[in-house]
Coordinates of C-alpha atoms in Angstrom, one line a residue:
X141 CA 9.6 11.6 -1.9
X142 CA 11.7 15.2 -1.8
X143 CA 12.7 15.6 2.1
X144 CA 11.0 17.9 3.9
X145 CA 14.0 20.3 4.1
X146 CA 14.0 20.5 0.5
X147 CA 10.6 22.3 0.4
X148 CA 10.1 26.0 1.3
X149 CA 7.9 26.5 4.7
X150 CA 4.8 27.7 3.6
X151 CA 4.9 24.5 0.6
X152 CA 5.2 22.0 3.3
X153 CA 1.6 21.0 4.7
X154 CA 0.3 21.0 0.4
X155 CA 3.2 18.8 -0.5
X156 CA 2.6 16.1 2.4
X157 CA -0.9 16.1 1.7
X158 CA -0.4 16.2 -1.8
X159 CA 1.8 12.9 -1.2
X160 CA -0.8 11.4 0.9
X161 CA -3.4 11.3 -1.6
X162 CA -1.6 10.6 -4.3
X163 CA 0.1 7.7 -2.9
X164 CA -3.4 6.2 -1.7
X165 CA -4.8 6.5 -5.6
X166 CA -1.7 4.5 -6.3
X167 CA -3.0 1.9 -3.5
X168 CA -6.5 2.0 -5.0
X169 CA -5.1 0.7 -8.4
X170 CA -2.7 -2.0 -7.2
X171 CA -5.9 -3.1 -5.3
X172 CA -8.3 -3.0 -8.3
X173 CA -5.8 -4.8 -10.5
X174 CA -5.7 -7.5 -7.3
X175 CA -9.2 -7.5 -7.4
X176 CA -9.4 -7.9 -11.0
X177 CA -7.0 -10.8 -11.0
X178 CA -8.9 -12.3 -8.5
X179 CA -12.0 -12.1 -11.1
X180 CA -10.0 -14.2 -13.9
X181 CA -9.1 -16.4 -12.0
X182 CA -12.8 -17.5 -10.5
X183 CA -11.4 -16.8 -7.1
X184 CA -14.1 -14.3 -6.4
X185 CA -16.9 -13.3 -8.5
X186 CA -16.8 -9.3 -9.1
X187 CA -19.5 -7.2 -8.0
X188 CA -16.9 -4.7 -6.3
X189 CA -17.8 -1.3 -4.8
X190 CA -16.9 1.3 -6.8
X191 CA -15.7 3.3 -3.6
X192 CA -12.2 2.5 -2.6
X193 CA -13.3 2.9 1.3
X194 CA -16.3 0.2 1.0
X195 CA -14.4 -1.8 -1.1
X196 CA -11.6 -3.0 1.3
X197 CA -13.6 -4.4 3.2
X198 CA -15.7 -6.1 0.7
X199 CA -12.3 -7.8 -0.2
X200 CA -11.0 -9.0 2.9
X201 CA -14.6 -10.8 3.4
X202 CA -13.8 -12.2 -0.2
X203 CA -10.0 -13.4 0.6
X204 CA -11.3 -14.7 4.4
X205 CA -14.6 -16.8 2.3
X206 CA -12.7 -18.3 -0.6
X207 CA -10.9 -21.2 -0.7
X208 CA -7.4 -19.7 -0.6
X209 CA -4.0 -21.1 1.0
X210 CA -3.4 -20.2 4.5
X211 CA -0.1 -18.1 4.2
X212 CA -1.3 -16.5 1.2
X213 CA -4.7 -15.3 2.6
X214 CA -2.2 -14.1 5.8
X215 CA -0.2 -12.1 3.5
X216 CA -3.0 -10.5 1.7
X217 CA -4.7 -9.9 5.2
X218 CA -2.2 -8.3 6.2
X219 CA -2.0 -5.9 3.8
X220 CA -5.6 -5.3 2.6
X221 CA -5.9 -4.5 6.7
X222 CA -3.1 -1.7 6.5
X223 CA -4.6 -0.3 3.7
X224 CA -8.2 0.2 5.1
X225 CA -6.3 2.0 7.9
X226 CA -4.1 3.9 5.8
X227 CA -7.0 5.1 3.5
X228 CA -8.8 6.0 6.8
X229 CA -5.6 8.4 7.6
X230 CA -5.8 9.6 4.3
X231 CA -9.7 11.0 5.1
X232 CA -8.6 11.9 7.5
X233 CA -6.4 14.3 6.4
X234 CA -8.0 14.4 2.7
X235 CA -11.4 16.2 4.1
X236 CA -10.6 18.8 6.9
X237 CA -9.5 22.5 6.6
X238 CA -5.6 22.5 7.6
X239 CA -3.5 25.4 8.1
X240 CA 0.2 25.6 9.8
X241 CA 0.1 26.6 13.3
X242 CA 1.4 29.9 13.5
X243 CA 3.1 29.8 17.1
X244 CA 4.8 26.6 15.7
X245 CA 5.3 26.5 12.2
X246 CA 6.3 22.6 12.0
X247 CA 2.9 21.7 13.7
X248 CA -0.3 22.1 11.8
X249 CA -3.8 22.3 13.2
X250 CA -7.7 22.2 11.7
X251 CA -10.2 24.9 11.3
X252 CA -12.7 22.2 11.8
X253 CA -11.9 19.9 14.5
X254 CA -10.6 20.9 17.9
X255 CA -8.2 18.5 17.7
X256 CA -4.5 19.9 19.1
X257 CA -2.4 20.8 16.5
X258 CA -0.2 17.7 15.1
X259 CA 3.5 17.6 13.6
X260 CA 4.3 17.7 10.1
X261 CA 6.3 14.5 10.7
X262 CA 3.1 12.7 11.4
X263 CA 1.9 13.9 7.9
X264 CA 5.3 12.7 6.6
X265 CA 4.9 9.4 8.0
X266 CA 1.3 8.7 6.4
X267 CA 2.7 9.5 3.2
X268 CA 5.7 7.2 3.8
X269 CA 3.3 4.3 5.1
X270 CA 1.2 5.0 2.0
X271 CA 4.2 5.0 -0.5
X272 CA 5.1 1.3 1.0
X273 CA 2.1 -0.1 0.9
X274 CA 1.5 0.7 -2.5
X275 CA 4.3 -1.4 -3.2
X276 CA 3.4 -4.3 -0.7
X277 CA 0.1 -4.4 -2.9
X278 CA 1.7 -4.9 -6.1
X279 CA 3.7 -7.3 -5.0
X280 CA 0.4 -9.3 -4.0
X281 CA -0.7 -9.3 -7.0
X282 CA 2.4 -10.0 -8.7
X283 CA 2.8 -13.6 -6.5
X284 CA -0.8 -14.2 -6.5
X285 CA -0.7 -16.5 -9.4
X286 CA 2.2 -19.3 -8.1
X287 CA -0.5 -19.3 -4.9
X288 CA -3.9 -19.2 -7.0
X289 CA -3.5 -21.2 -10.4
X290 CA -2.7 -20.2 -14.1
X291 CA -4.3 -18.0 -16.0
X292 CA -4.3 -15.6 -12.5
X293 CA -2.3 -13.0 -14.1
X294 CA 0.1 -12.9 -17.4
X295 CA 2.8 -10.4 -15.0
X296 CA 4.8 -13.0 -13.4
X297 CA 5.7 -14.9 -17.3
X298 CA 8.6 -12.6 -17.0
X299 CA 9.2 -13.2 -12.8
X300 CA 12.4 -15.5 -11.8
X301 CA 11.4 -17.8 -8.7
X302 CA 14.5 -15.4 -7.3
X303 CA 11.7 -12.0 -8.3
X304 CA 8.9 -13.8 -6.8
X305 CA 10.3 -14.3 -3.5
X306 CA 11.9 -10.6 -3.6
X307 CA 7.9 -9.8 -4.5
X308 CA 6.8 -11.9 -1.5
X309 CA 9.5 -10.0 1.1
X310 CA 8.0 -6.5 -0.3
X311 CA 4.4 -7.9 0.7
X312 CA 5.7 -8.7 4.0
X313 CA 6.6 -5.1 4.6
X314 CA 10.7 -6.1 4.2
X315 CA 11.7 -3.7 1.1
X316 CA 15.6 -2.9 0.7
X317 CA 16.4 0.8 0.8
X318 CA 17.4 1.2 -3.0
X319 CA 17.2 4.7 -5.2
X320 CA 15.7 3.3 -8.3
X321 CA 14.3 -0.2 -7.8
X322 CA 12.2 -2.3 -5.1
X323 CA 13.3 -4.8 -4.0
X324 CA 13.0 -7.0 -0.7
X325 CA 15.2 -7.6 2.0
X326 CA 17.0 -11.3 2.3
X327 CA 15.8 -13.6 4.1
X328 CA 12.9 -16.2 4.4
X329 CA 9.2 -16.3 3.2
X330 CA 6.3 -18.7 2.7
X331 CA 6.4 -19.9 -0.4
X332 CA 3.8 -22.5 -2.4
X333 CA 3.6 -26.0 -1.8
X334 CA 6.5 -27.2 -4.0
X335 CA 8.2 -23.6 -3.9
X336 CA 8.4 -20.7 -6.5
X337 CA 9.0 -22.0 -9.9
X338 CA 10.9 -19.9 -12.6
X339 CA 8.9 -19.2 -16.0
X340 CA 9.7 -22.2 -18.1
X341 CA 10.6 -24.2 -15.1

């Protein structure tokens, strides 16, 4: 994401927004391919809402009713609970009539609501929370498998126990500040009973 120094003025509040809802279509796939994994492997049965907003919820009812292990039902919680808010953020900003405040051009303020006006950095922020937990999503479904069973999903044939616990720090919201690749931070994470195998192991 370009900093917001790097955009003219007037571009700003279209570029943040622009961020915003792009990142949350991002978070809509990672959790339809979670969803989808879940399917295969007979964890939960389908039937999902087709919009993004009704089907969060539908899918933390699913992790909290099936008979998942403890940390890993945590973790997803976790996550499926900061996307529900973060989509409601994005709505929020998705669906009202936004211009920049004239008497102060970093704050921006609705021709609908009567709201006062907000900062762009709270726009920023959204899209920054939205950006991470796009990744904290994938890397649920990438781990669900070692927690779940075979046949869960193919993606992890190619993950190194090493990966998978990287995977499981980036789910816990710990991802290393790297240009090109994500990664999580060191340290410790629940793991399976017996740990993290790697593929061939």
């Amino acid at each position: 994401m370009l900093q917001l120094s790097e955009i003219p003025e007037q571009a700003r509040l279209s570029y943040l927004i622009g961020e915003i809802v792009m990142w949350d279509v991002w978070a809509e796939n990672e959790t339809r391919v979670l969803c989808a994994a879940l399917d295969r492997a007979g964890v939960t049965a389908g039937g999902w809402q087709g919009d993004y907003g009704r089907m969060i919820p539908q899918l933390l009812t699913a992790i909290d009713e099936q008979d998942i292990p403890e940390p890993f039902r945590e973790l997803a919680s976790s996550v499926i609970n900061a996307a529900l808010r973060a989509h409601q953020k994005r709505s929020k900003y998705a669906h009202d009539i936004l211009i920049p405040d004239h008497a102060e051009p970093e704050k921006v303020r609705s021709l609908i609501k009567r709201d006062p006006p907000r900062p762009l950095s709270e726009f920023e922020k959204t899209a920054n929370e939205l950006r991470r937990l796009t990744w904290r999503l994938r890397g649920l479904h990438v781990i669900a498998q070692s927690w779940i069973g075979p046949g869960l999903n193919a993606r992890t044939d190619w993950q190194s126990a090493d990966d998978l616990r990287s995977w499981t720090r980036v789910v816990m919201d710990h991802i290393a500040d790297l240009p090109f690749e994500i990664r999580g931070t060191r340290g410790k994470c629940p793991e399976p009973i017996g740990g993290y195998q790697s593929f061939g192991s």
